[in-house]
mmCIF file of C-alpha atoms in Angstrom:
data_model
loop_
_atom_site.group_PDB
_atom_site.id
_atom_site.type_symbol
_atom_site.label_atom_id
_atom_site.label_comp_id
_atom_site.label_asym_id
_atom_site.label_seq_id
_atom_site.Cartn_x
_atom_site.Cartn_y
_atom_site.Cartn_z
ATOM 1 C CA MET S 114 0.000 0.000 0.000
ATOM 2 C CA TYR S 115 1.379 3.411 -0.972
ATOM 3 C CA ASN S 116 1.348 6.566 1.145
ATOM 4 C CA TYR S 117 -1.183 9.226 0.232
ATOM 5 C CA ALA S 118 -1.618 12.773 1.484
ATOM 6 C CA VAL S 119 -4.821 14.719 2.025
ATOM 7 C CA ALA S 120 -4.416 18.503 2.060
ATOM 8 C CA ILE S 121 -7.426 20.328 3.494
ATOM 9 C CA ASN S 122 -8.073 24.052 3.189
ATOM 10 C CA ARG S 123 -11.175 25.591 4.705
ATOM 11 C CA GLN S 124 -13.133 28.766 5.268
ATOM 12 C CA PHE S 125 -13.171 30.019 8.834
ATOM 13 C CA GLY S 126 -16.281 28.737 10.599
ATOM 14 C CA SER S 127 -16.917 25.927 8.095
ATOM 15 C CA LEU S 128 -15.894 23.297 10.710
ATOM 16 C CA GLY S 129 -13.042 22.135 8.501
ATOM 17 C CA ARG S 130 -10.826 21.217 11.457
ATOM 18 C CA PRO S 131 -13.314 18.870 13.209
ATOM 19 C CA ILE S 132 -14.145 17.324 9.830
ATOM 20 C CA ALA S 133 -10.437 16.702 9.189
ATOM 21 C CA LYS S 134 -10.035 15.136 12.649
ATOM 22 C CA GLU S 135 -13.000 12.825 12.120
ATOM 23 C CA LEU S 136 -11.799 11.914 8.627
ATOM 24 C CA ALA S 137 -8.367 10.999 10.024
ATOM 25 C CA LYS S 138 -10.034 8.678 12.551
ATOM 26 C CA LEU S 139 -12.069 6.976 9.823
ATOM 27 C CA LEU S 140 -9.043 6.574 7.563
ATOM 28 C CA LYS S 141 -6.848 5.522 10.508
ATOM 29 C CA ILE S 142 -4.120 7.959 9.495
ATOM 30 C CA GLU S 143 -2.449 10.861 11.293
ATOM 31 C CA TYR S 144 -3.876 14.374 11.336
ATOM 32 C CA TYR S 145 -1.523 17.377 11.429
ATOM 33 C CA ASP S 146 -2.469 20.944 12.244
ATOM 34 C CA ARG S 147 -1.366 22.715 15.427
ATOM 35 C CA ASP S 148 1.413 20.181 16.008
ATOM 36 C CA ILE S 149 3.179 21.547 12.922
ATOM 37 C CA VAL S 150 3.310 24.933 14.664
ATOM 38 C CA ASP S 151 4.964 23.269 17.678
ATOM 39 C CA LYS S 152 7.536 21.535 15.430
ATOM 40 C CA VAL S 153 8.311 24.794 13.612
ATOM 41 C CA ALA S 154 8.718 26.646 16.920
ATOM 42 C CA LYS S 155 11.147 23.980 18.118
ATOM 43 C CA GLU S 156 13.229 24.023 14.931
ATOM 44 C CA THR S 157 13.383 27.817 14.641
ATOM 45 C CA ASP S 158 13.755 28.600 18.356
ATOM 46 C CA LEU S 159 10.780 30.928 18.035
ATOM 47 C CA PRO S 160 7.991 30.975 20.625
ATOM 48 C CA VAL S 161 4.832 29.107 19.563
ATOM 49 C CA SER S 162 2.910 32.389 19.876
ATOM 50 C CA VAL S 163 5.174 34.021 17.277
ATOM 51 C CA VAL S 164 4.878 31.110 14.836
ATOM 52 C CA SER S 165 1.096 31.018 15.236
ATOM 53 C CA SER S 166 0.625 34.709 14.548
ATOM 54 C CA GLU S 167 3.169 34.870 11.728
ATOM 55 C CA GLU S 168 2.265 31.751 9.772
ATOM 56 C CA GLU S 169 -1.102 32.963 8.476
ATOM 57 C CA SER S 170 -0.759 36.691 9.005
ATOM 58 C CA ALA S 171 0.382 37.150 5.379
ATOM 59 C CA LYS S 172 2.274 40.347 6.014
ATOM 60 C CA THR S 173 2.915 40.840 2.319
ATOM 61 C CA GLY S 174 1.187 44.180 2.343
ATOM 62 C CA PHE S 175 -1.822 42.720 0.486
ATOM 63 C CA PHE S 176 -4.206 43.640 3.308
ATOM 64 C CA ASN S 177 -2.129 45.339 5.979
ATOM 65 C CA MET S 178 0.368 47.496 4.123
ATOM 66 C CA LYS S 179 -1.488 48.118 0.845
ATOM 67 C CA PHE S 180 1.498 47.071 -1.294
ATOM 68 C CA PRO S 181 1.298 44.683 -4.239
ATOM 69 C CA LEU S 182 1.926 41.023 -3.474
ATOM 70 C CA GLY S 183 5.572 40.156 -3.187
ATOM 71 C CA LYS S 184 6.715 43.484 -1.715
ATOM 72 C CA GLY S 185 7.612 44.039 1.927
ATOM 73 C CA THR S 186 9.028 40.527 2.462
ATOM 74 C CA ASN S 187 8.709 39.356 6.024
ATOM 75 C CA GLU S 188 11.895 37.450 6.834
ATOM 76 C CA THR S 189 10.404 35.665 9.836
ATOM 77 C CA GLN S 190 7.402 34.467 7.873
ATOM 78 C CA ASP S 191 9.613 33.201 5.063
ATOM 79 C CA LYS S 192 11.781 31.320 7.556
ATOM 80 C CA ILE S 193 8.704 29.751 9.157
ATOM 81 C CA PHE S 194 7.289 28.759 5.784
ATOM 82 C CA GLU S 195 10.535 27.069 4.742
ATOM 83 C CA VAL S 196 10.793 25.021 7.959
ATOM 84 C CA GLN S 197 7.098 24.189 7.745
ATOM 85 C CA ARG S 198 7.526 23.071 4.104
ATOM 86 C CA LYS S 199 10.294 20.660 5.100
ATOM 87 C CA ILE S 200 8.247 19.243 7.990
ATOM 88 C CA ILE S 201 5.124 18.710 5.853
ATOM 89 C CA THR S 202 7.127 17.130 3.031
ATOM 90 C CA HIS S 203 8.916 14.806 5.456
ATOM 91 C CA ILE S 204 5.631 13.714 7.057
ATOM 92 C CA ALA S 205 3.975 13.001 3.682
ATOM 93 C CA ASP S 206 7.011 11.067 2.457
ATOM 94 C CA ARG S 207 6.952 8.920 5.592
ATOM 95 C CA GLU S 208 3.249 8.123 6.024
ATOM 96 C CA SER S 209 -0.304 8.635 4.827
ATOM 97 C CA CYS S 210 -1.621 11.772 6.491
ATOM 98 C CA ILE S 211 -4.049 14.670 6.575
ATOM 99 C CA VAL S 212 -2.549 18.163 6.753
ATOM 100 C CA VAL S 213 -4.827 21.120 7.449
ATOM 101 C CA GLY S 214 -3.951 24.461 5.881
ATOM 102 C CA ARG S 215 -0.388 25.788 5.833
ATOM 103 C CA CYS S 216 -0.293 25.736 2.011
ATOM 104 C CA SER S 217 -0.020 21.945 2.234
ATOM 105 C CA ASP S 218 -1.802 21.603 -1.131
ATOM 106 C CA TYR S 219 0.974 23.664 -2.710
ATOM 107 C CA VAL S 220 3.845 22.220 -0.651
ATOM 108 C CA LEU S 221 2.793 18.676 -1.600
ATOM 109 C CA ARG S 222 1.887 19.468 -5.224
ATOM 110 C CA ASN S 223 4.458 16.946 -6.515
ATOM 111 C CA HIS S 224 3.339 14.153 -4.174
ATOM 112 C CA PRO S 225 2.241 11.265 -6.409
ATOM 113 C CA HIS S 226 -0.887 10.533 -4.340
ATOM 114 C CA LEU S 227 -2.156 13.937 -3.213
ATOM 115 C CA ILE S 228 -5.857 14.659 -2.682
ATOM 116 C CA ARG S 229 -6.732 18.345 -2.228
ATOM 117 C CA ILE S 230 -9.968 19.303 -0.489
ATOM 118 C CA PHE S 231 -11.565 22.694 0.132
ATOM 119 C CA ILE S 232 -14.295 22.886 2.793
ATOM 120 C CA TYR S 233 -16.696 25.820 2.734
ATOM 121 C CA ALA S 234 -20.154 26.763 4.012
ATOM 122 C CA PRO S 235 -22.703 29.563 3.519
ATOM 123 C CA TYR S 236 -21.856 32.713 5.469
ATOM 124 C CA ASP S 237 -24.862 32.498 7.810
ATOM 125 C CA ILE S 238 -23.980 28.902 8.732
ATOM 126 C CA ARG S 239 -20.366 29.874 9.390
ATOM 127 C CA LEU S 240 -21.554 32.715 11.591
ATOM 128 C CA GLU S 241 -23.838 30.339 13.477
ATOM 129 C CA ASN S 242 -20.973 27.829 13.911
ATOM 130 C CA CYS S 243 -18.727 30.541 15.359
ATOM 131 C CA VAL S 244 -21.392 31.646 17.830
ATOM 132 C CA ASP S 245 -22.573 28.146 18.826
ATOM 133 C CA ASN S 246 -19.323 26.156 18.695
ATOM 134 C CA LEU S 247 -16.653 28.766 19.393
ATOM 135 C CA HIS S 248 -18.844 30.796 21.789
ATOM 136 C CA MET S 249 -18.129 34.072 20.017
ATOM 137 C CA SER S 250 -20.411 37.071 19.955
ATOM 138 C CA PRO S 251 -21.996 37.708 16.519
ATOM 139 C CA GLU S 252 -19.893 40.880 16.181
ATOM 140 C CA SER S 253 -16.625 39.059 16.969
ATOM 141 C CA ALA S 254 -17.611 36.184 14.687
ATOM 142 C CA ARG S 255 -18.257 38.498 11.741
ATOM 143 C CA LYS S 256 -14.903 40.199 12.291
ATOM 144 C CA MET S 257 -13.020 36.900 12.639
ATOM 145 C CA ILE S 258 -14.611 35.375 9.527
ATOM 146 C CA GLN S 259 -13.519 38.356 7.463
ATOM 147 C CA GLU S 260 -10.037 38.701 8.958
ATOM 148 C CA VAL S 261 -9.104 35.015 9.033
ATOM 149 C CA ASP S 262 -10.383 34.337 5.507
ATOM 150 C CA GLN S 263 -8.465 37.364 4.219
ATOM 151 C CA ALA S 264 -5.283 36.358 6.052
ATOM 152 C CA ARG S 265 -5.477 32.760 4.806
ATOM 153 C CA ASP S 266 -6.121 33.902 1.240
ATOM 154 C CA ALA S 267 -3.233 36.387 1.338
ATOM 155 C CA TYR S 268 -0.887 33.820 2.890
ATOM 156 C CA HIS S 269 -1.813 31.296 0.205
ATOM 157 C CA MET S 270 -1.396 33.847 -2.575
ATOM 158 C CA ARG S 271 2.033 34.791 -1.281
ATOM 159 C CA TYR S 272 3.473 31.287 -1.379
ATOM 160 C CA ALA S 273 1.233 29.291 -3.735
ATOM 161 C CA ARG S 274 0.209 32.161 -6.056
ATOM 162 C CA TYR S 275 -3.399 31.004 -6.091
ATOM 163 C CA LEU S 276 -6.340 31.086 -3.683
ATOM 164 C CA PRO S 277 -7.072 28.004 -1.543
ATOM 165 C CA SER S 278 -10.571 27.892 -3.066
ATOM 166 C CA ASP S 279 -9.290 27.815 -6.660
ATOM 167 C CA ILE S 280 -11.114 24.970 -8.439
ATOM 168 C CA ALA S 281 -8.065 24.305 -10.602
ATOM 169 C CA HIS S 282 -6.133 23.301 -7.475
ATOM 170 C CA ASN S 283 -8.695 21.111 -5.695
ATOM 171 C CA GLU S 284 -9.977 17.632 -6.408
ATOM 172 C CA LEU S 285 -12.892 18.009 -3.997
ATOM 173 C CA MET S 286 -14.863 21.021 -2.784
ATOM 174 C CA ILE S 287 -17.657 20.477 -0.307
ATOM 175 C CA ASP S 288 -20.242 22.534 1.588
ATOM 176 C CA SER S 289 -19.945 21.218 5.151
ATOM 177 C CA SER S 290 -23.455 22.403 6.032
ATOM 178 C CA PHE S 291 -24.982 19.889 3.611
ATOM 179 C CA LEU S 292 -24.050 16.782 5.641
ATOM 180 C CA GLY S 293 -22.605 18.209 8.872
ATOM 181 C CA VAL S 294 -19.285 17.225 10.471
ATOM 182 C CA ASN S 295 -19.770 13.456 10.682
ATOM 183 C CA GLY S 296 -21.627 13.152 7.384
ATOM 184 C CA THR S 297 -19.024 15.203 5.510
ATOM 185 C CA ALA S 298 -16.196 13.165 7.013
ATOM 186 C CA ALA S 299 -17.977 9.900 6.120
ATOM 187 C CA TYR S 300 -18.589 11.066 2.549
ATOM 188 C CA LEU S 301 -14.967 12.157 2.100
ATOM 189 C CA TYR S 302 -13.842 8.850 3.610
ATOM 190 C CA GLU S 303 -15.711 6.892 0.932
ATOM 191 C CA LEU S 304 -14.283 9.027 -1.870
ATOM 192 C CA ILE S 305 -10.712 8.788 -0.559
ATOM 193 C CA LYS S 306 -10.972 5.022 -0.025
ATOM 194 C CA ALA S 307 -12.283 4.604 -3.580
ATOM 195 C CA LYS S 308 -9.400 6.684 -4.946
ATOM 196 C CA THR S 309 -6.634 5.022 -2.904
ATOM 197 C CA LYS S 310 -7.640 1.337 -3.080
#
């Protein structure tokens, strides 16, 4: 049996992370997300808090500094991305895995058995998920949805040069509100098993 890699990108509030966790359980493979931040922090001698804020802040100037993409290079972010790229590549070479975010779809683009998934949901459902599951106020939820989506898009554009939701760079795109967390994970499980058997 060969190793395969599942790269999952998601909109904030679409419940992409719990879906990825459940999918990993069903597939009986490892799930990587926050633990990559810990590995990067260890390898770069940077505090976890710095890695967390830098890795998806996309300080390219696209949103924060109003410069065109590619200007105002952030040395720390580039260093983090490079270490993160090596860690993700090493993991995918070693074992079947699910990697959430972190430009894993781009980093693993040459992996022979890569499956790229984008998880989204209607705005009102995402807002409801943030309020009900993350216990945010509606005002905070609206702000976070906008800011996190923008930061993730800018981060992805900086390194991958395309948006995470680009249909040309995804095998599967799914509205998580259609089947819910468990149903979406079960559906993706069947598709991945069919593809990797």
